[in-house]
Coordinates of C-alpha atoms and ligand atoms in Angstrom, one line a residue:
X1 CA 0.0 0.0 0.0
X2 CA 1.6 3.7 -0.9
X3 CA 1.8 6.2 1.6
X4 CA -1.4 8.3 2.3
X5 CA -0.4 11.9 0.5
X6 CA 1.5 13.3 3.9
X7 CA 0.4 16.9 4.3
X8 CA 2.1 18.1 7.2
X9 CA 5.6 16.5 8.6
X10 CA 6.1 16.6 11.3
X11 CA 2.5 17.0 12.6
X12 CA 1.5 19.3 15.5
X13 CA 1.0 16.4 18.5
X14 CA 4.6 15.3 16.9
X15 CA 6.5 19.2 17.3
X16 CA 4.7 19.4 20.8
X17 CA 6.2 15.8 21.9
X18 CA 9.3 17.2 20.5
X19 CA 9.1 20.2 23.0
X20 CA 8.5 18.2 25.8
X21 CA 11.6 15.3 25.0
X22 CA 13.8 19.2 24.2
X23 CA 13.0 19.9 28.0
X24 CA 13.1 16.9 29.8
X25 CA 15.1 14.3 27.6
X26 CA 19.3 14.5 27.6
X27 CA 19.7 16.6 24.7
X28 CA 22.2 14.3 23.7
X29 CA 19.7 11.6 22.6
X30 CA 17.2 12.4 20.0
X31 CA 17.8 14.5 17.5
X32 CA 15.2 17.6 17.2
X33 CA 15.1 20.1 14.7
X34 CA 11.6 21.9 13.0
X35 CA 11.2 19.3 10.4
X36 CA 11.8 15.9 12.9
X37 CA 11.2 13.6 13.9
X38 CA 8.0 12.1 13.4
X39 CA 6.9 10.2 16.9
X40 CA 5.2 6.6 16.4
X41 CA 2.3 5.4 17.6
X42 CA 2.0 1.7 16.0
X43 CA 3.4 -0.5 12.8
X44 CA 2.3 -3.3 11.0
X45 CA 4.0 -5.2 8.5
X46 CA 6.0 -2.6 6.0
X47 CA 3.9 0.5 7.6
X48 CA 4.3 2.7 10.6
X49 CA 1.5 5.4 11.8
X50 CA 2.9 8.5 13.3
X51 CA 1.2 10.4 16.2
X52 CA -0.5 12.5 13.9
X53 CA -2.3 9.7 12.2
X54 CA 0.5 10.1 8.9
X55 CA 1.0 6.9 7.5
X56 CA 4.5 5.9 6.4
X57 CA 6.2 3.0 4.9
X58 CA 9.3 1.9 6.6
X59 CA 12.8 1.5 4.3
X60 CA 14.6 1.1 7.6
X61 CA 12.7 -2.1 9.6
X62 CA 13.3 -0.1 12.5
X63 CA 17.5 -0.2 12.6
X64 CA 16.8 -3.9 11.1
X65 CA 15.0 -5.3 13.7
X66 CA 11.6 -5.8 12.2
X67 CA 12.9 -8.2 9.1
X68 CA 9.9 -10.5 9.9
X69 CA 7.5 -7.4 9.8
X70 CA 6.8 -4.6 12.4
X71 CA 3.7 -6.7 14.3
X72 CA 4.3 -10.3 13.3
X73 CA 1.7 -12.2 14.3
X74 CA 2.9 -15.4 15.7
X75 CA 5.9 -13.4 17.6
X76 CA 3.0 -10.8 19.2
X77 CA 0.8 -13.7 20.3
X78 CA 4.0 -15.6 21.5
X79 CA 4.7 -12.0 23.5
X80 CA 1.4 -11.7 24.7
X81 CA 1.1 -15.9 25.9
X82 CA 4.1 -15.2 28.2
X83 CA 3.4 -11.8 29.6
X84 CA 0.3 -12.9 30.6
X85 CA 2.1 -16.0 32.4
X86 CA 5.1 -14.9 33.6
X87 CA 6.6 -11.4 33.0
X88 CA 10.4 -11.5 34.5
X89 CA 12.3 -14.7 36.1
X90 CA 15.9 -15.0 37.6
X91 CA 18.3 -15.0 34.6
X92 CA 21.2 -16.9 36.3
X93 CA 19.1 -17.8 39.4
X94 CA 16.2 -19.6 39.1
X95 CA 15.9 -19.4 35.5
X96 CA 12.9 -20.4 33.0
X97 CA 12.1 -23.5 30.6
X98 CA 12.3 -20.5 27.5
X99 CA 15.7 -19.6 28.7
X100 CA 17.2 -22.9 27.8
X101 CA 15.0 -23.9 24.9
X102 CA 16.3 -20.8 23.3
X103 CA 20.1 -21.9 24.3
X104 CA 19.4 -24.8 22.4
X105 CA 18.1 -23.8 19.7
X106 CA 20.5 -20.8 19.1
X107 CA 23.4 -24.1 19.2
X108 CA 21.0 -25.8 16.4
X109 CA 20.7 -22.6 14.2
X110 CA 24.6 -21.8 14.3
X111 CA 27.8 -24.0 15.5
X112 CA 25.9 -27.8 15.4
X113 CA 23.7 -26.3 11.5
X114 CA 27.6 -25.7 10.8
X115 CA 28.9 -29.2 11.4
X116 CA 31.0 -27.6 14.3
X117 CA 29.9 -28.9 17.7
X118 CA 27.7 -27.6 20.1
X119 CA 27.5 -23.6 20.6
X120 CA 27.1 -22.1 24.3
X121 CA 25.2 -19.3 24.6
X122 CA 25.5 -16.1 26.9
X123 CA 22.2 -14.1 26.4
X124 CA 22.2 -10.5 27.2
X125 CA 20.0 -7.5 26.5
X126 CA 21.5 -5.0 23.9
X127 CA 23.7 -5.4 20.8
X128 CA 26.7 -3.7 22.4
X129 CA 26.7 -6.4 25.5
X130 CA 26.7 -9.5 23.2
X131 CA 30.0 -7.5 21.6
X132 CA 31.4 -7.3 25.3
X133 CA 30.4 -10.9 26.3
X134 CA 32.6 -12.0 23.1
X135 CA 35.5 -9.7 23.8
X136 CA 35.6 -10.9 27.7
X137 CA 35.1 -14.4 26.5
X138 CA 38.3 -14.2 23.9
X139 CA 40.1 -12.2 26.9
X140 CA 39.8 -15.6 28.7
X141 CA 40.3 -18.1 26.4
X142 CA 43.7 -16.9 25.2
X143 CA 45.1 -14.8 28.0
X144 CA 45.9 -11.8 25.1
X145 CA 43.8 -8.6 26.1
X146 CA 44.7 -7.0 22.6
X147 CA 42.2 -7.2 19.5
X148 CA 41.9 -6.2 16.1
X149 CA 39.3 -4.3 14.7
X150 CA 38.2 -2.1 11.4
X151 CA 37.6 1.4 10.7
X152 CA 34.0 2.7 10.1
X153 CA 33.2 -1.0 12.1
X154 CA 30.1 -0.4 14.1
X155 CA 29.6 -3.1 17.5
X156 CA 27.8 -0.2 19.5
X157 CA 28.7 2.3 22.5
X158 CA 29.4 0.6 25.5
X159 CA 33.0 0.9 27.3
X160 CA 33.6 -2.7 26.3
X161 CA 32.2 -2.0 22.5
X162 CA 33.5 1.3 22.1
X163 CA 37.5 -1.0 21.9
X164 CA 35.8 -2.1 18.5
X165 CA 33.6 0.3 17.4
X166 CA 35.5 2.4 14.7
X167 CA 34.1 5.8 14.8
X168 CA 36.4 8.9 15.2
X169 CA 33.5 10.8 16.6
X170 CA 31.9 7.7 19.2
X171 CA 35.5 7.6 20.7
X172 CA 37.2 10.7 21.2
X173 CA 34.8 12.1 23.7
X174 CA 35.5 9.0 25.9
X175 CA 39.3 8.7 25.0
X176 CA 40.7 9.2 28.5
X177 CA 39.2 6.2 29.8
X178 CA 39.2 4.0 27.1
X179 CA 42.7 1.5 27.1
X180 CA 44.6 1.5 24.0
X181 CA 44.0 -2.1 22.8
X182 CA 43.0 -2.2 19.4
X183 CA 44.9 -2.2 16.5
X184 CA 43.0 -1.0 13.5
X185 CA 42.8 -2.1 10.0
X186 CA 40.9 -0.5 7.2
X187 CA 37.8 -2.3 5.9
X188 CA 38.6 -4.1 2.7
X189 CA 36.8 -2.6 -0.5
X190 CA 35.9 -4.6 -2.8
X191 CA 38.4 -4.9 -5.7
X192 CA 41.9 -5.4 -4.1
X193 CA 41.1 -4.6 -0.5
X194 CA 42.5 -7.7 0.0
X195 CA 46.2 -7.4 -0.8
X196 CA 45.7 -4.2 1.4
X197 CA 44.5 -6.3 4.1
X198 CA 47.3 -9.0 4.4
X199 CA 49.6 -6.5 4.3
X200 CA 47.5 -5.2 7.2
X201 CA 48.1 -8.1 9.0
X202 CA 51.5 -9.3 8.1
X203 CA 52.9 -6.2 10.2
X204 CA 50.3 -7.0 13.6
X205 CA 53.2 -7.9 16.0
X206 CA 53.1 -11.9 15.5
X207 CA 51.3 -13.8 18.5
X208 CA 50.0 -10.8 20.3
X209 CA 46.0 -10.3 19.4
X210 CA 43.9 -12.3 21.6
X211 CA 40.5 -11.7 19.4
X212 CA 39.4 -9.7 15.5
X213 CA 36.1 -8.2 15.5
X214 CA 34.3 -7.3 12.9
X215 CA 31.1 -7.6 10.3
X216 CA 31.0 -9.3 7.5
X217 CA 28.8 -6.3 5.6
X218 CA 29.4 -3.0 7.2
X219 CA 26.1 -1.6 8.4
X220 CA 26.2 1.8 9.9
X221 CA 29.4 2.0 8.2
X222 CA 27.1 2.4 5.3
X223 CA 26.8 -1.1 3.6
X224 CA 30.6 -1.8 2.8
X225 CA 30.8 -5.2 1.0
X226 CA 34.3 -6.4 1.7
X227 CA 35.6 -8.2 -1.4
X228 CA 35.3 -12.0 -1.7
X229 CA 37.6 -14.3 0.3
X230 CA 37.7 -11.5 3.7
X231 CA 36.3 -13.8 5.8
X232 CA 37.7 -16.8 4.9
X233 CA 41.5 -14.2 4.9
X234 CA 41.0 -13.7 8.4
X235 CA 39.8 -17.1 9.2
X236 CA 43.0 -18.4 8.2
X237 CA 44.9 -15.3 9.9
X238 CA 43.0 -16.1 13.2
X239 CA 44.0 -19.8 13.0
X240 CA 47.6 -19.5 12.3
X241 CA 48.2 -16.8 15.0
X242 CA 46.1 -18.5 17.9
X243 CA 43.5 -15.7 18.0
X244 CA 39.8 -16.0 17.8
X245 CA 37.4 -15.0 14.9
X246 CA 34.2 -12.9 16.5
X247 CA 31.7 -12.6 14.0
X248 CA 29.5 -9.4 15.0
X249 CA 26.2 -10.6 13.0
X250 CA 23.9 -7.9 14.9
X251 CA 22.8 -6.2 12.1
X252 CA 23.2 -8.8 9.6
X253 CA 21.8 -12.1 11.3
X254 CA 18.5 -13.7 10.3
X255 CA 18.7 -13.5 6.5
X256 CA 19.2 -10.1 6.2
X257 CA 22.1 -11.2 3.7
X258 CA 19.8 -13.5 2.2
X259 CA 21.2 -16.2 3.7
X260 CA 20.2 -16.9 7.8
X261 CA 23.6 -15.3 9.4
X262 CA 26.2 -13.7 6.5
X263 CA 29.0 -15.3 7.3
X264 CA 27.4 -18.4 5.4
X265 CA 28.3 -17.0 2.3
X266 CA 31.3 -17.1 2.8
X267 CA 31.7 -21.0 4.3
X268 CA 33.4 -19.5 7.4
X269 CA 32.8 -20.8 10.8
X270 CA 33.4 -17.7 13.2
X271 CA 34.6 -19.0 17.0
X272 CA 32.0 -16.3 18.8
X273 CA 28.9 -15.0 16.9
X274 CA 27.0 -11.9 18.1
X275 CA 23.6 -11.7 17.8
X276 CA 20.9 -9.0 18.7
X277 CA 18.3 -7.0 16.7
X278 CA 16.2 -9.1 14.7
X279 CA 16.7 -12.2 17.1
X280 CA 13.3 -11.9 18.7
X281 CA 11.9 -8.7 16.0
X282 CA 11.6 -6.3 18.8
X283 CA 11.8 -7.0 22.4
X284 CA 15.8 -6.0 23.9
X285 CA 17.7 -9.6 23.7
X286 CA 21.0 -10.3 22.7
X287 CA 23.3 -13.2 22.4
X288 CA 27.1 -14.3 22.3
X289 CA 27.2 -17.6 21.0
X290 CA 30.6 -19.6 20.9
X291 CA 32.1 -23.2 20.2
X292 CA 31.6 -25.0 23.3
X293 CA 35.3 -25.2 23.6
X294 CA 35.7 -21.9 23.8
X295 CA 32.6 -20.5 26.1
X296 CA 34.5 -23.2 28.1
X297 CA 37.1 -20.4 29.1
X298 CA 34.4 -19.4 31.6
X299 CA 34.9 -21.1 34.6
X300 CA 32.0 -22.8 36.1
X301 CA 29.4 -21.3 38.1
X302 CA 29.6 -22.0 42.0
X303 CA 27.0 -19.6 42.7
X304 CA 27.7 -16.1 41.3
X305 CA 28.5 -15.4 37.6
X306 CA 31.1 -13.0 36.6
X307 CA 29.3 -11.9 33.8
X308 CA 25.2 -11.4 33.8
X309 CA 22.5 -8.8 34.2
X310 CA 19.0 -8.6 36.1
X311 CA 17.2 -9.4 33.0
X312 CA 19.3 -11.6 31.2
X313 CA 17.2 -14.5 29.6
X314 CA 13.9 -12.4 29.7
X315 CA 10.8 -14.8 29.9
X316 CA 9.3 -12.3 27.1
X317 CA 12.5 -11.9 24.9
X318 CA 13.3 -15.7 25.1
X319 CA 9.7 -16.8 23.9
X320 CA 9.4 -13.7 21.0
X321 CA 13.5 -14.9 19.6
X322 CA 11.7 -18.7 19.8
X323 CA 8.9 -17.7 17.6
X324 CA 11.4 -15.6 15.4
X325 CA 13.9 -18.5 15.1
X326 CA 10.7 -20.5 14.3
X327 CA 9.6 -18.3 11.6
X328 CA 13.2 -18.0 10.3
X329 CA 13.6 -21.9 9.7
X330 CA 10.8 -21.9 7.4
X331 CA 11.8 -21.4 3.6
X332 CA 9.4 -19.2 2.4
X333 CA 11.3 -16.4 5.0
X334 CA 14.4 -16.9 2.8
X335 CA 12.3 -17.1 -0.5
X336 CA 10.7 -13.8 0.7
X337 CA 14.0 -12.0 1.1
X338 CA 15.2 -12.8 -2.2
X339 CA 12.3 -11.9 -3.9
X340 CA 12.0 -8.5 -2.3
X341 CA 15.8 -7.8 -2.4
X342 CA 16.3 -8.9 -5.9
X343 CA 13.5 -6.5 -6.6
X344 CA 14.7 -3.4 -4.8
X345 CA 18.1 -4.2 -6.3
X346 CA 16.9 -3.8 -9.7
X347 CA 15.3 -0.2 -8.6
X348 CA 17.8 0.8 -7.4
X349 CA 20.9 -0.1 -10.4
X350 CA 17.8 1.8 -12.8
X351 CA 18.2 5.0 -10.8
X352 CA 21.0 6.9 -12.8
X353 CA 21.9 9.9 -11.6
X354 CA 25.1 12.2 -11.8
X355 CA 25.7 12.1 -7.6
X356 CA 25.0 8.5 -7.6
X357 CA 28.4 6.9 -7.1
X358 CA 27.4 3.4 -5.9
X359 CA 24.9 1.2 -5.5
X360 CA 26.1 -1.8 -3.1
X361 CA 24.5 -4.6 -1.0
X362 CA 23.0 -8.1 -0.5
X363 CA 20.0 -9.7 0.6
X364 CA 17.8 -7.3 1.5
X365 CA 20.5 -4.8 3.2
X366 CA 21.5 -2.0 0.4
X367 CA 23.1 1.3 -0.4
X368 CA 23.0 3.7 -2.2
X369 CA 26.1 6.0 -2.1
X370 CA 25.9 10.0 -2.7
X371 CA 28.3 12.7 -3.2
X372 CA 27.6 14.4 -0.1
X373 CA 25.9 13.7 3.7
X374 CA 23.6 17.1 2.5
X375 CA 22.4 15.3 -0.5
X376 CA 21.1 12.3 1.5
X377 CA 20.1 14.1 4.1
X378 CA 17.9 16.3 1.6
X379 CA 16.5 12.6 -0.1
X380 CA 15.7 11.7 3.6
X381 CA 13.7 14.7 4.1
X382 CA 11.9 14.0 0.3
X383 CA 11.1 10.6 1.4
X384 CA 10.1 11.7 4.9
X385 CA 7.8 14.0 3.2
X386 CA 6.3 11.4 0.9
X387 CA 5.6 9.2 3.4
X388 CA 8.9 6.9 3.5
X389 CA 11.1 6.3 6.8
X390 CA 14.8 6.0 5.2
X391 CA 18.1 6.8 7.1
X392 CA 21.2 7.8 5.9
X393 CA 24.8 6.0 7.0
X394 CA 27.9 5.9 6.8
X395 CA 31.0 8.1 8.2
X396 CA 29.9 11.0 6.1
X397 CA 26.4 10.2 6.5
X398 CA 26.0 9.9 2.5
X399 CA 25.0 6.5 2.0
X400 CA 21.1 6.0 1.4
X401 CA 20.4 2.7 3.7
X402 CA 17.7 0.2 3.1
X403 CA 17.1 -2.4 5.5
X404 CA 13.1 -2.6 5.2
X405 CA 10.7 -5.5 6.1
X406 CA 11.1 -8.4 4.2
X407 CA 7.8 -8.3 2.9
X408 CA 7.9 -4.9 2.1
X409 CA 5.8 -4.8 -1.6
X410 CA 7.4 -3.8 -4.8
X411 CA 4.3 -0.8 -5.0
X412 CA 6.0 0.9 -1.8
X413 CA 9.9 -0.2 -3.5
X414 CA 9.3 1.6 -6.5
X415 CA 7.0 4.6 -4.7
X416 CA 10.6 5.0 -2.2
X417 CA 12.8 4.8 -5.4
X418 CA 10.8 7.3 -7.4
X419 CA 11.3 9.9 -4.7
X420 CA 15.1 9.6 -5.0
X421 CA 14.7 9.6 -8.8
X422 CA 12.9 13.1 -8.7
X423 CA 15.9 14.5 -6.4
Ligands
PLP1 C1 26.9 -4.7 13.7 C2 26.4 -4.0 15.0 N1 26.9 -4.4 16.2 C3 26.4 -3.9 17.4 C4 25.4 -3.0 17.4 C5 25.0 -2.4 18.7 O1 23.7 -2.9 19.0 P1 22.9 -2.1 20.1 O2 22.5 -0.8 19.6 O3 21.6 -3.0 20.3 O4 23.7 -2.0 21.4 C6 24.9 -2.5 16.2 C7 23.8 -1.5 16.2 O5 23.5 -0.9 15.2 C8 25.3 -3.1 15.0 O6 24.8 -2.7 13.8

């Protein structure tokens, strides 16, 4: 369904909700300016209503997380089951049937689906904890406190996080306390990133990086595809220097990619895989999963874990990710990925325009590359004013992003694509 013609954005119950969050919200946090943001008041499938009553369709599945649809069905009624039954247990404590089902299941979808052993699981609440989880884990299993990471790499804002995440301007304010631990590498282009990056590598002092993080597609980095063969380069790197491989699949888990985690594509088994976002399509749960062997580093639990949180293993989250994973094992999700991302593709490589410098992606995760962060903000304001929800990524902010529902219908595709086609 197109957008309802939009005639006033943002509305007047959205600017005075944006007056209220200017005086009582950090005025770090959301950004307010006369023409945003729009507030939401529900979604369904590819569409989003705004305070106002504006409809809008939704390029951006909500930073990813709402592959399977804002509103699924069978995850809502799966939400709505458990809350009525039991609404918070005792993570580590006294913890609940869901908590392990989910465990397992996690180990079916990843290390055991991947012919490599069992995978344990540390479940956690935000993207940026399963990205600490993994670094404390590597920390542990081989003693070496020093990692590798890439620039532009995104694995969120904690303290812990912030050691990978490769953003100048996410950093510097929190310099002084952060160690100086990471070596960084740039992110392989495609083309002959890769020469680039084993001579990266060759001069990493030999033996002395405990862990490499990184994403296989670059997502707030603005949808870098690293040329074929990156994975499978560091996999190999990893193994010969006694370092582990964390896979951070936040963003691009749960056929984003087209295939179920990205990393498939490349036939590369990762030692720790992070996991967040899409995992239950909407309710805060997170997961580091590792080989057995590894997880193993932990030592055993004699009655107070070194690592957990009040709401780790969330009744609610664990039965929503169930009913996700659920819906995720059934074909038709992949089917309906390709379908819709092979069509969005095709929009997009017609677009031909002068400041149109790239068009890049997989799956159902693309990009569209500007000449300057103005010009994309300006299409994000078009769209926004035409009824589409799009973001703009990147370090320069000039990448058009599209991560939309999977079901999103080729009527709203070519609707959002004619608006950057009259730019
Ligand atoms: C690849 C990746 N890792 C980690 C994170 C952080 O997740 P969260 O914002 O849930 O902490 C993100 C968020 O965008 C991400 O894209």
């Amino acid at each position: 369904m197109l957008p309802d013609l939009i005639t006033a954005v943002p509305g007047p119950e959205s600017l005075r909700l944006a007056g209220e969050l200017r005086r009582y919200e950090s005025r770090n946090v959301t950004y307010l300016a006369e023409d945003w943001p729009v507030f939401w008041e529900r979604a369904e499938g590819a569409n989003v209503w705004d305070v106002d009553g504006n409809r809008f369709v939704d390029l951006t599945g909500a930073f990813a997380v709402a592959g399977l649809g804002h509103g699924r069905a069978e995850v809502v009624e799966a939400m709505t089951k458990q809350a009525g039954k039991l609404l918070h247990g005792m993570g580590d404590v006294h913890p609940t049937r869901l908590k392990a089902e989910l465990c397992r299941t996690l180990s079916e979808m990843t290390f055991e689906r991947w012919g490599a052993g069992v995978g344990k699981t540390v479940l956690s609440n935000s993207g940026f904890e399963a990205v600490e989880t993994a670094l404390k884990t590597a920390l542990l299993a081989t003693g070496r406190p020093k990692i590798l990471a890439f620039e532009n790499g995104y694995h969120g804002l904690g303290y812990g996080a912030l050691l990978g995440t490769g953003f100048e301007k996410f950093r510097k304010p929190f310099e002084s306390q952060l160690s100086d631990l990471t070596t960084w590498l740039p992110y392989p282009a495609a083309g002959d990133g890769l020469d680039e990056l084993r001579g990266g590598l060759a001069a990493v002092e030999n033996g002395s990086i405990g862990a490499v993080l990184v994403e296989p597609i670059q997502g707030r980095g603005g949808v870098v595809l690293p040329p074929e063969g990156f994975l499978k380069a560091l996999r190999t790197w990893c193994d010969e220097q006694g370092a582990l491989l964390i896979v951070d699949e936040i963003y691009t888990g749960f056929h984003r990619t087209g295939s179920l985690f990205a990393c498939e594509h490349d036939g590369v088994v990762p030692d720790l895989i992070c996991l967040g976002k899409a995992l239950s399509g909407g309710f805060p749960i997170s997961a580091c999963v590792g080989k057995a062997e590894v997880m193993d580093a932990w030592p055993e639990s004699t009655g107070e874990a070194l690592h957990t949180s009040t709401f780790l293993g969330h009744p609610v989250g664990c039965a929503m990710a169930l009913e996700a994973l659920r819906l995720h094992r059934d074909v038709e999700t992949a089917q309906m990925v390709e379908d819709s991302g092979q069509r969005l593709e095709k929009l997009l490589r017609e677009l031909e325009m002068p400041f149109i410098s790239e068009v890049r992606g997989r799956g159902i995760m693309w990009g569209v590359e500007l000449d300057s962060g103005e010009r994309a903000m300006g299409i994000v304001m078009d769209l926004l004013r035409a009824g589409y929800l799009a973001l703009p990524g990147g370090p320069e902010g000039k990448v058009l992003c599209f991560s939309p529902p999977f079901g999103i219908g080729e009527e709203e595709l070519r609707g959002a694509v004619g608006v950057i086609g009259k730019a």
